[in-house]
Amino acid sequence: MAEGSAAREKSRAFALRVVKSSRFLQSERKEYVLSKQLLRSGTAIGALIREAEYAESRADFVHKLHIALKEASETDYWIDLLCDSGYFNPEARASLQADAEELIRLLTAIIKTTKTRS
């Protein structure tokens, strides 16, 4: 399950970046609503991946990863919104979005591979 461990590691590193970004938004930019949305969705990805590791079935595993994929997409949305509203600069957006998009690609690949093995 090399892909799973890569997803686990990448999602945890991403969650830490999201936590730091949320802390920055709240302390430096005094932005509390959108930063909490970013924090919630950005940290949920890794939690769902961890939950999928103990899925009751292959279908349950795929379902949990689909939810993680949806959270990754939502996180990408919050990053866009925070940049477009002036809270993030374009460099922060590009860096965070690159990580979010990598997670999206990785989760999509794991889901497809798991479905074809069924």
Short mmCIF file of C-alpha atoms in Angstrom, two decimals:
data_model
loop_
_atom_site.label_atom_id
_atom_site.label_comp_id
_atom_site.label_asym_id
_atom_site.label_seq_id
_atom_site.Cartn_x
_atom_site.Cartn_y
_atom_site.Cartn_z
CA MET A 1 0.00 0.00 0.00
CA ALA A 2 2.74 2.44 -1.02
CA GLU A 3 0.21 4.83 -2.55
CA GLY A 4 -1.73 4.88 0.72
CA SER A 5 1.33 5.76 2.77
CA ALA A 6 2.23 8.50 0.29
CA ALA A 7 -1.29 9.90 0.61
CA ARG A 8 -1.05 9.66 4.38
CA GLU A 9 2.26 11.53 4.51
CA LYS A 10 1.32 14.17 1.94
CA SER A 11 -2.06 14.84 3.55
CA ARG A 12 -0.46 15.26 6.97
CA ALA A 13 2.16 17.68 5.63
CA PHE A 14 -0.61 19.57 3.83
CA ALA A 15 -2.71 19.69 7.00
CA LEU A 16 0.22 21.22 8.89
CA ARG A 17 0.57 23.89 6.18
CA VAL A 18 -3.15 24.58 6.41
CA VAL A 19 -2.97 24.91 10.21
CA LYS A 20 -0.11 27.41 9.88
CA SER A 21 -1.93 29.31 7.13
CA SER A 22 -5.09 29.48 9.22
CA ARG A 23 -3.11 30.72 12.21
CA PHE A 24 -1.52 33.40 9.99
CA LEU A 25 -4.90 34.47 8.59
CA GLN A 26 -6.37 34.81 12.06
CA SER A 27 -3.44 36.54 13.76
CA GLU A 28 -2.07 38.73 10.95
CA ARG A 29 -5.05 39.29 8.66
CA LYS A 30 -7.81 39.14 11.30
CA GLU A 31 -9.80 36.81 9.06
CA TYR A 32 -11.78 34.23 11.03
CA VAL A 33 -14.62 32.79 8.93
CA LEU A 34 -12.85 31.70 5.74
CA SER A 35 -9.75 30.59 7.67
CA LYS A 36 -11.90 28.20 9.72
CA GLN A 37 -13.41 26.77 6.54
CA LEU A 38 -9.91 26.26 5.13
CA LEU A 39 -8.78 24.66 8.39
CA ARG A 40 -11.76 22.32 8.53
CA SER A 41 -11.57 21.05 4.96
CA GLY A 42 -7.78 21.05 4.72
CA THR A 43 -7.30 18.93 7.83
CA ALA A 44 -10.23 16.61 7.06
CA ILE A 45 -8.38 15.16 4.06
CA GLY A 46 -5.78 13.38 6.16
CA ALA A 47 -8.30 12.31 8.79
CA LEU A 48 -10.40 10.65 6.11
CA ILE A 49 -7.37 8.93 4.59
CA ARG A 50 -6.49 7.56 8.02
CA GLU A 51 -10.09 6.44 8.50
CA ALA A 52 -10.01 4.68 5.12
CA GLU A 53 -7.05 2.59 6.29
CA TYR A 54 -9.46 0.80 8.61
CA ALA A 55 -12.36 0.55 6.20
CA GLU A 56 -14.72 -2.37 6.64
CA SER A 57 -14.69 -3.23 2.95
CA ARG A 58 -13.22 -2.17 -0.37
CA ALA A 59 -16.41 -0.18 -1.07
CA ASP A 60 -16.09 1.57 2.31
CA PHE A 61 -12.42 2.34 1.54
CA VAL A 62 -13.35 3.91 -1.81
CA HIS A 63 -16.23 5.83 -0.21
CA LYS A 64 -13.99 7.37 2.46
CA LEU A 65 -11.39 8.33 -0.14
CA HIS A 66 -14.12 9.92 -2.26
CA ILE A 67 -15.05 12.09 0.71
CA ALA A 68 -11.36 12.99 1.17
CA LEU A 69 -11.27 13.92 -2.51
CA LYS A 70 -14.30 16.18 -2.06
CA GLU A 71 -12.61 17.85 0.93
CA ALA A 72 -9.46 18.42 -1.14
CA SER A 73 -11.54 20.05 -3.86
CA GLU A 74 -13.32 22.20 -1.29
CA THR A 75 -9.97 23.24 0.17
CA ASP A 76 -8.86 24.31 -3.30
CA TYR A 77 -12.00 26.48 -3.48
CA TRP A 78 -11.22 28.19 -0.14
CA ILE A 79 -7.65 28.87 -1.27
CA ASP A 80 -9.00 30.55 -4.44
CA LEU A 81 -11.48 32.60 -2.46
CA LEU A 82 -8.88 33.71 0.09
CA CYS A 83 -6.56 34.85 -2.69
CA ASP A 84 -9.26 36.52 -4.75
CA SER A 85 -10.45 38.44 -1.68
CA GLY A 86 -6.93 39.66 -0.91
CA TYR A 87 -6.08 37.53 2.12
CA PHE A 88 -3.49 35.37 0.34
CA ASN A 89 -0.92 36.60 -2.14
CA PRO A 90 -0.52 34.79 -5.48
CA GLU A 91 2.62 32.99 -4.30
CA ALA A 92 0.82 31.50 -1.28
CA ARG A 93 -2.06 30.50 -3.54
CA ALA A 94 0.22 28.78 -6.05
CA SER A 95 2.10 26.89 -3.36
CA LEU A 96 -0.97 25.69 -1.44
CA GLN A 97 -2.88 24.87 -4.61
CA ALA A 98 0.00 22.82 -5.97
CA ASP A 99 -0.15 20.67 -2.84
CA ALA A 100 -3.96 20.43 -2.95
CA GLU A 101 -3.89 19.45 -6.61
CA GLU A 102 -1.23 16.82 -5.93
CA LEU A 103 -3.50 15.31 -3.27
CA ILE A 104 -6.44 15.39 -5.69
CA ARG A 105 -4.41 13.54 -8.33
CA LEU A 106 -3.12 11.01 -5.81
CA LEU A 107 -6.56 10.30 -4.34
CA THR A 108 -8.07 10.01 -7.82
CA ALA A 109 -5.39 7.49 -8.81
CA ILE A 110 -5.88 5.40 -5.66
CA ILE A 111 -9.66 5.36 -6.14
CA LYS A 112 -9.36 4.34 -9.81
CA THR A 113 -6.81 1.64 -9.05
CA THR A 114 -8.91 0.25 -6.21
CA LYS A 115 -12.04 0.19 -8.36
CA THR A 116 -10.29 -1.64 -11.22
CA ARG A 117 -9.00 -4.30 -8.80
CA SER A 118 -12.54 -5.01 -7.58
#
